[in-house]
CSV table of C-alpha atoms in Angstrom, one decimal:
chain,number,residue,atom,x,y,z
A,428,MET,CA,0.0,0.0,0.0
A,429,GLU,CA,2.8,2.4,0.9
A,430,THR,CA,4.4,1.8,-2.5
A,431,HIS,CA,1.2,2.9,-4.3
A,432,LEU,CA,1.0,6.0,-2.1
A,433,TYR,CA,4.5,7.3,-2.9
A,434,LYS,CA,3.9,6.7,-6.6
A,435,GLN,CA,0.8,8.9,-6.4
A,436,LEU,CA,2.8,11.7,-4.8
A,437,TYR,CA,5.6,11.8,-7.4
A,438,THR,CA,3.1,11.3,-10.2
A,439,HIS,CA,1.3,14.4,-8.9
A,440,ILE,CA,4.5,16.5,-9.0
A,441,VAL,CA,5.3,15.2,-12.5
A,442,HIS,CA,1.9,16.3,-13.7
A,443,GLU,CA,2.4,19.7,-12.1
A,444,ILE,CA,5.7,20.1,-14.1
A,445,GLN,CA,4.2,18.8,-17.4
A,446,GLN,CA,1.3,21.2,-17.1
A,447,GLY,CA,3.6,24.1,-16.6
A,448,LYS,CA,2.5,24.9,-13.1
A,449,LEU,CA,6.1,24.2,-11.9
A,450,LYS,CA,9.0,25.4,-14.1
A,451,THR,CA,12.8,25.1,-13.9
A,452,GLY,CA,14.0,26.5,-10.6
A,453,ASP,CA,10.6,26.5,-8.9
A,454,ARG,CA,10.3,25.2,-5.4
A,455,VAL,CA,8.5,21.8,-4.9
A,456,SER,CA,6.4,21.1,-1.9
A,457,SER,CA,8.4,19.8,1.1
A,458,GLU,CA,8.1,16.4,2.7
A,459,LYS,CA,6.0,17.9,5.5
A,460,GLU,CA,3.7,19.8,3.1
A,461,LEU,CA,3.2,16.7,0.9
A,462,ALA,CA,2.5,14.5,3.9
A,463,GLU,CA,-0.1,16.9,5.1
A,464,GLN,CA,-1.7,17.5,1.7
A,465,PHE,CA,-2.1,13.8,0.9
A,466,GLY,CA,-2.5,12.5,4.4
A,467,VAL,CA,0.5,10.2,4.3
A,468,SER,CA,3.5,9.6,6.5
A,469,ARG,CA,6.7,11.7,6.1
A,470,ILE,CA,8.4,8.4,5.1
A,471,THR,CA,6.2,8.2,2.1
A,472,SER,CA,6.6,11.8,1.0
A,473,LYS,CA,10.4,11.5,1.5
A,474,LYS,CA,10.5,8.4,-0.7
A,475,ALA,CA,8.5,10.3,-3.5
A,476,LEU,CA,10.9,13.2,-3.5
A,477,GLU,CA,14.0,10.8,-3.5
A,478,ARG,CA,12.6,9.0,-6.5
A,479,LEU,CA,12.2,12.3,-8.4
A,480,ALA,CA,15.7,13.3,-7.4
A,481,GLU,CA,17.2,10.0,-8.5
A,482,ALA,CA,15.5,10.5,-11.9
A,483,GLY,CA,17.0,14.0,-12.2
A,484,VAL,CA,13.6,15.7,-12.3
A,485,ILE,CA,14.2,17.7,-9.1
A,486,LYS,CA,17.3,18.9,-7.3
A,487,ARG,CA,17.3,18.7,-3.5
A,488,ILE,CA,19.4,21.3,-1.6
A,489,GLN,CA,20.0,20.7,2.0
A,490,GLY,CA,18.4,23.4,4.3
A,491,LYS,CA,16.6,25.0,1.4
A,492,GLY,CA,14.3,22.4,-0.1
A,493,SER,CA,13.6,20.7,-3.5
A,494,PHE,CA,13.5,22.5,-6.9
A,495,VAL,CA,12.6,21.6,-10.5
A,496,ALA,CA,16.0,20.7,-12.1
A,497,ASN,CA,17.4,22.2,-15.2
A,498,GLY,CA,17.0,19.6,-18.1
A,499,HIS,CA,14.0,18.0,-16.3
A,500,THR,CA,12.3,17.4,-19.7
A,501,SER,CA,14.7,14.7,-20.7
A,502,SER,CA,14.6,13.3,-17.2
A,503,LEU,CA,10.8,13.0,-17.4
A,504,GLU,CA,11.1,11.2,-20.7
A,505,GLN,CA,13.6,8.7,-19.2
A,506,MET,CA,11.4,8.3,-16.2
A,507,ARG,CA,8.4,7.6,-18.4
A,508,GLN,CA,10.3,4.9,-20.4
A,509,SER,CA,11.5,3.4,-17.1
A,510,GLU,CA,7.9,3.2,-15.8
A,511,GLU,CA,6.8,1.6,-19.1
A,512,ARG,CA,9.5,-1.1,-18.8
A,513,THR,CA,8.6,-1.7,-15.2
A,514,SER,CA,4.9,-2.1,-16.1
A,515,ALA,CA,5.8,-4.5,-18.9
A,516,VAL,CA,7.7,-6.7,-16.5
A,517,ILE,CA,4.8,-6.6,-14.0
A,518,ARG,CA,2.4,-7.6,-16.8
A,519,ALA,CA,4.7,-10.4,-17.9
A,520,GLN,CA,4.9,-11.7,-14.3
A,521,GLU,CA,1.1,-11.8,-14.1
A,522,ARG,CA,0.9,-14.2,-17.1
A,523,PRO,CA,0.9,-17.9,-16.0
A,524,LEU,CA,4.2,-19.6,-16.6
A,525,ILE,CA,4.2,-23.2,-17.9
A,526,GLY,CA,7.3,-25.4,-18.6
A,527,LEU,CA,8.3,-27.8,-21.3
A,528,ILE,CA,10.9,-30.5,-20.5
A,529,ILE,CA,12.0,-32.5,-23.5
A,530,PRO,CA,15.1,-34.6,-24.3
A,531,SER,CA,15.7,-32.8,-27.5
A,532,PHE,CA,14.0,-31.7,-30.7
A,533,SER,CA,15.0,-31.6,-34.4
A,534,ASP,CA,13.6,-31.2,-37.9
A,535,GLU,CA,12.4,-34.8,-38.2
A,536,TYR,CA,10.6,-34.7,-34.8
A,537,GLY,CA,10.0,-32.1,-32.1
A,538,LEU,CA,10.4,-28.8,-33.8
A,539,LYS,CA,6.8,-28.6,-35.0
A,540,LEU,CA,5.7,-29.9,-31.6
A,541,LEU,CA,7.6,-27.0,-30.0
A,542,HIS,CA,6.1,-24.4,-32.3
A,543,SER,CA,2.6,-25.7,-31.7
A,544,MET,CA,3.0,-25.5,-27.9
A,545,GLU,CA,4.4,-22.0,-28.0
A,546,LYS,CA,1.5,-20.8,-30.2
A,547,GLN,CA,-1.2,-22.5,-28.1
A,548,SER,CA,0.3,-21.3,-24.9
A,549,ALA,CA,0.2,-17.7,-26.2
A,550,LEU,CA,-3.5,-18.2,-27.2
A,551,HIS,CA,-4.2,-19.1,-23.5
A,552,GLY,CA,-2.3,-16.1,-22.3
A,553,CYS,CA,0.6,-18.2,-20.9
A,554,ASP,CA,4.3,-18.0,-21.3
A,555,LEU,CA,6.2,-21.3,-22.2
A,556,ILE,CA,9.7,-21.9,-21.0
A,557,ILE,CA,11.8,-24.8,-22.3
A,558,LYS,CA,14.6,-27.0,-21.0
A,559,ARG,CA,16.3,-29.8,-23.0
A,560,THR,CA,17.6,-32.7,-20.9
A,561,GLY,CA,19.7,-34.4,-23.6
A,562,GLY,CA,18.2,-37.7,-22.5
A,563,SER,CA,19.8,-37.4,-19.0
A,564,LYS,CA,17.7,-38.4,-16.0
A,565,GLU,CA,19.7,-36.1,-13.8
A,566,GLU,CA,19.1,-33.2,-16.1
A,567,GLU,CA,15.4,-34.0,-16.1
A,568,GLU,CA,15.3,-34.0,-12.3
A,569,HIS,CA,17.2,-30.7,-12.2
A,570,ALA,CA,14.8,-29.2,-14.8
A,571,ILE,CA,11.7,-30.2,-12.8
A,572,GLN,CA,13.2,-28.7,-9.6
A,573,LEU,CA,14.2,-25.6,-11.4
A,574,PHE,CA,10.8,-24.9,-13.0
A,575,VAL,CA,8.9,-25.6,-9.8
A,576,SER,CA,11.2,-23.1,-8.0
A,577,LEU,CA,10.5,-20.6,-10.7
A,578,GLY,CA,6.8,-20.8,-10.0
A,579,VAL,CA,5.6,-22.6,-13.1
A,580,LYS,CA,1.9,-23.4,-12.9
A,581,GLY,CA,2.2,-26.7,-14.8
A,582,LEU,CA,4.6,-28.9,-16.7
A,583,ILE,CA,4.6,-30.7,-20.1
A,584,VAL,CA,7.2,-33.4,-20.1
A,585,THR,CA,8.6,-35.9,-22.5
A,586,PRO,CA,10.3,-38.3,-20.1
A,587,VAL,CA,13.8,-39.6,-20.9
A,588,HIS,CA,14.3,-43.2,-21.9
A,589,GLY,CA,15.1,-45.5,-18.9
A,590,THR,CA,14.4,-48.5,-16.8
A,591,HIS,CA,13.1,-46.4,-13.9
A,592,TYR,CA,10.5,-43.6,-13.6
A,593,ASN,CA,11.8,-40.3,-12.5
A,594,ALA,CA,11.1,-39.9,-8.8
A,595,GLU,CA,10.7,-36.1,-9.1
A,596,LEU,CA,8.1,-36.5,-11.8
A,597,ILE,CA,6.2,-39.2,-9.9
A,598,ARG,CA,6.2,-36.9,-6.8
A,599,LEU,CA,4.5,-34.1,-8.8
A,600,VAL,CA,1.9,-36.5,-10.2
A,601,TRP,CA,0.9,-37.9,-6.8
A,602,GLY,CA,0.9,-34.3,-5.4
A,603,LYS,CA,-1.7,-33.4,-8.0
A,604,PHE,CA,0.6,-30.9,-9.7
A,605,PRO,CA,-0.7,-30.2,-13.2
A,606,VAL,CA,1.4,-32.4,-15.5
A,607,VAL,CA,0.9,-33.6,-19.1
A,608,LEU,CA,3.2,-36.2,-20.8
A,609,VAL,CA,3.9,-36.0,-24.5
A,610,ASP,CA,5.0,-39.0,-26.6
A,611,ARG,CA,5.0,-41.2,-23.6
A,612,TYR,CA,2.7,-42.6,-20.9
A,613,LEU,CA,3.6,-44.2,-17.5
A,614,LYS,CA,2.2,-47.6,-16.9
A,615,GLY,CA,0.2,-47.7,-13.7
A,616,ILE,CA,0.6,-44.0,-13.0
A,617,PRO,CA,-2.6,-41.8,-13.4
A,618,VAL,CA,-1.0,-39.0,-15.4
A,619,CYS,CA,-2.5,-37.2,-18.4
A,620,SER,CA,-0.7,-38.2,-21.6
A,621,VAL,CA,-0.8,-37.3,-25.3
A,622,TYR,CA,0.8,-39.6,-27.8
A,623,THR,CA,0.7,-41.5,-31.1
A,624,ASP,CA,-0.8,-45.0,-31.1
A,625,ASN,CA,2.7,-46.5,-31.5
A,626,ARG,CA,1.5,-50.1,-31.5
A,627,LYS,CA,-0.8,-49.5,-34.4
A,628,ALA,CA,1.8,-47.4,-36.2
A,629,ALA,CA,4.5,-50.0,-36.0
A,630,GLU,CA,1.9,-52.6,-37.1
A,631,ASP,CA,1.1,-50.5,-40.1
A,632,LEU,CA,4.7,-50.2,-41.1
A,633,THR,CA,5.3,-54.0,-40.7
A,634,LEU,CA,2.2,-54.9,-42.7
A,635,HIS,CA,3.4,-52.5,-45.4
A,636,LEU,CA,6.6,-54.6,-45.8
A,637,ILE,CA,4.8,-57.9,-45.5
A,638,GLY,CA,2.4,-56.6,-48.2
A,639,LYS,CA,5.5,-56.0,-50.5
A,640,GLY,CA,6.4,-59.7,-50.1
A,641,HIS,CA,8.9,-59.5,-47.3
A,642,GLN,CA,8.9,-62.2,-44.6
A,643,ASN,CA,12.4,-61.8,-43.2
A,644,ILE,CA,12.0,-58.4,-41.6
A,645,GLY,CA,14.5,-57.0,-39.0
A,646,TYR,CA,13.6,-54.6,-36.2
A,647,LEU,CA,16.0,-52.0,-34.9
A,648,SER,CA,15.5,-49.9,-31.7
A,649,PRO,CA,17.2,-48.4,-28.7
A,650,PRO,CA,16.6,-50.4,-25.4
A,651,VAL,CA,12.8,-50.5,-24.9
A,652,GLU,CA,12.5,-51.1,-21.2
A,653,ASN,CA,10.1,-48.7,-19.4
A,654,THR,CA,9.8,-46.4,-22.5
A,655,SER,CA,6.2,-46.8,-23.5
A,656,ALA,CA,6.7,-45.5,-27.1
A,657,LEU,CA,9.4,-48.0,-27.8
A,658,GLU,CA,7.7,-50.9,-26.0
A,659,ASP,CA,4.5,-50.3,-28.1
A,660,ARG,CA,6.4,-50.1,-31.3
A,661,LEU,CA,8.1,-53.5,-30.7
A,662,LEU,CA,4.7,-54.9,-29.8
A,663,GLY,CA,3.1,-53.6,-33.0
A,664,TYR,CA,5.9,-55.2,-35.0
A,665,THR,CA,5.3,-58.6,-33.4
A,666,LEU,CA,1.5,-58.4,-33.7
A,667,ALA,CA,1.8,-57.8,-37.4
A,668,PHE,CA,3.5,-61.2,-37.8
A,669,ALA,CA,0.8,-62.9,-35.7
A,670,ARG,CA,-1.9,-61.3,-37.7
A,671,GLU,CA,-0.5,-62.6,-40.9
A,672,GLY,CA,0.3,-66.0,-39.5
A,673,LEU,CA,4.0,-65.6,-40.1
A,674,LYS,CA,6.8,-66.9,-37.9
A,675,LEU,CA,8.8,-64.1,-36.1
A,676,ASP,CA,12.6,-64.8,-35.7
A,677,GLN,CA,13.7,-63.1,-32.5
A,678,ASP,CA,17.3,-63.0,-33.8
A,679,TYR,CA,16.1,-60.3,-36.2
A,680,CYS,CA,15.2,-57.9,-33.4
A,681,LEU,CA,18.1,-55.7,-32.3
A,682,THR,CA,17.0,-53.5,-29.4
A,683,ASN,CA,20.5,-52.5,-28.2
A,684,ILE,CA,21.1,-49.5,-30.4
A,685,THR,CA,22.3,-46.8,-28.1
A,686,GLY,CA,23.6,-44.0,-30.3
A,687,THR,CA,20.5,-41.8,-30.0
A,688,ARG,CA,21.2,-41.6,-26.3
A,689,SER,CA,25.0,-41.6,-26.0
A,690,GLY,CA,25.7,-39.6,-29.2
A,691,SER,CA,28.3,-42.2,-30.1
A,692,TRP,CA,27.5,-44.4,-33.1
A,693,ALA,CA,30.8,-46.3,-33.7
A,694,GLU,CA,29.7,-49.4,-31.7
A,695,ASP,CA,26.2,-49.4,-33.3
A,696,LEU,CA,27.7,-49.2,-36.8
A,697,GLU,CA,29.8,-52.3,-36.2
A,698,THR,CA,26.8,-54.1,-34.7
A,699,LEU,CA,24.7,-53.3,-37.8
A,700,LYS,CA,27.4,-54.3,-40.2
A,701,SER,CA,27.8,-57.6,-38.4
A,702,PHE,CA,24.1,-58.2,-38.6
A,703,LEU,CA,24.0,-57.5,-42.3
A,704,GLU,CA,26.9,-59.9,-42.9
A,705,GLN,CA,25.3,-62.7,-40.9
A,706,ASN,CA,21.8,-62.2,-42.3
A,707,THR,CA,22.2,-61.5,-46.0
A,708,HIS,CA,18.6,-62.7,-46.6
A,709,VAL,CA,17.1,-59.9,-44.5
A,710,LYS,CA,16.3,-57.1,-46.9
A,711,ALA,CA,13.6,-55.2,-44.9
A,712,PHE,CA,13.7,-53.4,-41.6
A,713,VAL,CA,11.2,-51.7,-39.3
A,714,VAL,CA,13.2,-49.0,-37.4
A,715,SER,CA,11.8,-47.3,-34.3
A,716,GLU,CA,13.7,-44.0,-34.8
A,717,TYR,CA,14.8,-42.0,-37.9
A,718,LEU,CA,18.4,-41.6,-36.7
A,719,VAL,CA,18.7,-45.4,-36.3
A,720,ALA,CA,17.4,-45.7,-39.9
A,721,THR,CA,20.1,-43.4,-41.2
A,722,MET,CA,22.8,-45.4,-39.3
A,723,LEU,CA,21.5,-48.6,-41.0
A,724,ALA,CA,21.8,-46.9,-44.4
A,725,LEU,CA,25.4,-46.0,-43.6
A,726,ALA,CA,26.1,-49.6,-42.5
A,727,ILE,CA,24.7,-50.9,-45.8
A,728,ASP,CA,26.7,-48.4,-47.8
A,729,ALA,CA,29.9,-49.2,-45.8
A,730,GLN,CA,29.6,-52.8,-47.0
A,731,GLY,CA,29.4,-51.7,-50.6
A,732,LYS,CA,25.8,-52.8,-50.9
A,733,ARG,CA,23.1,-50.9,-52.8
A,734,LEU,CA,20.6,-49.2,-50.5
A,735,GLU,CA,17.9,-49.6,-53.2
A,736,THR,CA,17.9,-53.3,-52.6
A,737,TYR,CA,16.6,-52.8,-49.1
A,738,ASP,CA,13.2,-51.7,-47.8
A,739,ILE,CA,13.7,-49.5,-44.7
A,740,VAL,CA,10.6,-48.0,-42.9
A,741,CYS,CA,10.8,-45.9,-39.7
A,742,PHE,CA,9.2,-43.4,-37.4
A,743,ASP,CA,9.5,-39.8,-38.5
A,744,SER,CA,11.8,-38.7,-41.4
A,745,LEU,CA,13.3,-35.8,-43.3
A,746,ASN,CA,12.9,-35.2,-47.0
A,747,ASP,CA,15.7,-35.3,-49.6
A,748,PHE,CA,16.8,-32.2,-51.7
A,749,LEU,CA,13.8,-32.8,-54.0
A,750,GLY,CA,11.3,-32.7,-51.2
A,751,LYS,CA,10.6,-36.4,-51.2
A,752,PRO,CA,10.7,-38.5,-48.1
A,753,ILE,CA,14.0,-40.4,-47.5
A,754,PHE,CA,12.2,-43.4,-46.0
A,755,THR,CA,8.6,-44.7,-45.9
A,756,HIS,CA,7.7,-43.5,-42.4
A,757,ILE,CA,5.1,-42.8,-39.8
A,758,GLN,CA,4.3,-39.1,-39.6
A,759,GLN,CA,3.1,-38.0,-36.2
A,760,ASP,CA,0.8,-35.1,-36.0
A,761,GLU,CA,3.1,-32.9,-33.9
A,762,LYS,CA,0.9,-29.8,-34.3
A,763,ARG,CA,-2.2,-31.4,-32.8
A,764,MET,CA,-0.1,-33.2,-30.1
A,765,GLY,CA,1.3,-29.8,-29.0
A,766,GLU,CA,-2.2,-28.2,-29.0
A,767,GLU,CA,-3.7,-31.1,-27.1
A,768,ALA,CA,-1.0,-31.1,-24.5
A,769,VAL,CA,-1.3,-27.3,-23.8
A,770,ASP,CA,-5.1,-27.5,-23.7
A,771,LEU,CA,-5.1,-30.4,-21.3
A,772,LEU,CA,-2.6,-28.6,-19.0
A,773,ILE,CA,-4.7,-25.4,-19.0
A,774,SER,CA,-7.8,-27.5,-18.2
A,775,GLN,CA,-6.0,-28.8,-15.1
A,776,LEU,CA,-5.0,-25.3,-14.1
A,777,TYR,CA,-8.7,-24.5,-14.0
A,778,GLY,CA,-9.4,-27.5,-11.9
A,779,GLU,CA,-11.2,-29.5,-14.6
A,780,VAL,CA,-11.1,-33.3,-14.8
A,781,VAL,CA,-9.3,-34.4,-17.9
A,782,THR,CA,-8.9,-37.8,-19.6
A,783,GLU,CA,-5.7,-39.6,-18.7
A,784,GLN,CA,-4.8,-40.6,-22.2
A,785,ARG,CA,-5.3,-38.7,-25.5
A,786,ILE,CA,-4.2,-40.6,-28.6
A,787,VAL,CA,-3.5,-38.6,-31.7
A,788,GLU,CA,-3.9,-40.1,-35.2
A,789,HIS,CA,-0.8,-40.7,-37.4
A,790,ARG,CA,-0.2,-41.0,-41.1
A,791,MET,CA,2.1,-43.4,-43.1
A,792,ILE,CA,4.0,-41.6,-45.8
A,793,VAL,CA,5.1,-44.0,-48.5
A,794,LYS,CA,8.3,-43.3,-50.3
A,795,GLU,CA,7.7,-43.5,-54.1
């Protein structure tokens, strides 16, 4: 309250100067006079005069009083600009802050998701702040703690791959803190999630290859344990074989590709080259991630084999320089996923009950 009062006092004096009632060299009311005129304490009136002196609008002379300073016009303009900046900061602080925690994002997946969330957050009058974890569980825990300490009203999270759920994340969920997961869900944990039907998508990809006459079909993925998206993709691959009455050879499933997590592909490249040498009859692959598909293509090329003799399908993809998809792939609707995630989070902020799972439809883009 005292803060508002002293602002009223110095605003009154500023108006007096702007209206010409007080000119350069004119004496300004004293602390005592202002206190009596506005019915405030001497502390308040003193603070108002000090603020004007600091801004260069008035000059205070000990034992004589306060006077309108020479060059006060420019000082008033600087004061006005400062007030506007302060008001802008206050307005920004009044907008709800929500956080996005994501391992990473790139052109093939994540960038459209991010743009969609930023746009949807703005439509709801919220500000979105972002932290990339690089796939590190420790960084994810740090990001959660940081955002909560910053006063975010809710979190959108794409959890890192791993065999154990993040304790910080689980603590928020059980504490009824507004949380929405994207591209993942946690088994047995009642948390709102938005994701692609990865089982159906992987089944679609596998059936596409079977429909082209392939029966010996390999499967490549990072470790799948406790990562719902990867678990469901592997399940979809196996279900496609069962649906068509075909035998699935488990030796064709490599789920130990770690380059997307570690950033080091040397060991994976040797693993893939060894697989190709030992299984020359496998000419088709379902690949759970785009970067793994590109590594497979490099392994094929490194062995002097023609990429055109293989059928590689994957999740997400980039286009070549002609604008055509590099691989037949599942295209996730990142725009809608982003919108749904923000909408569900905002609903939680308003205390509404939301569905725990929201599945967003996908498309299969076939390479010509």
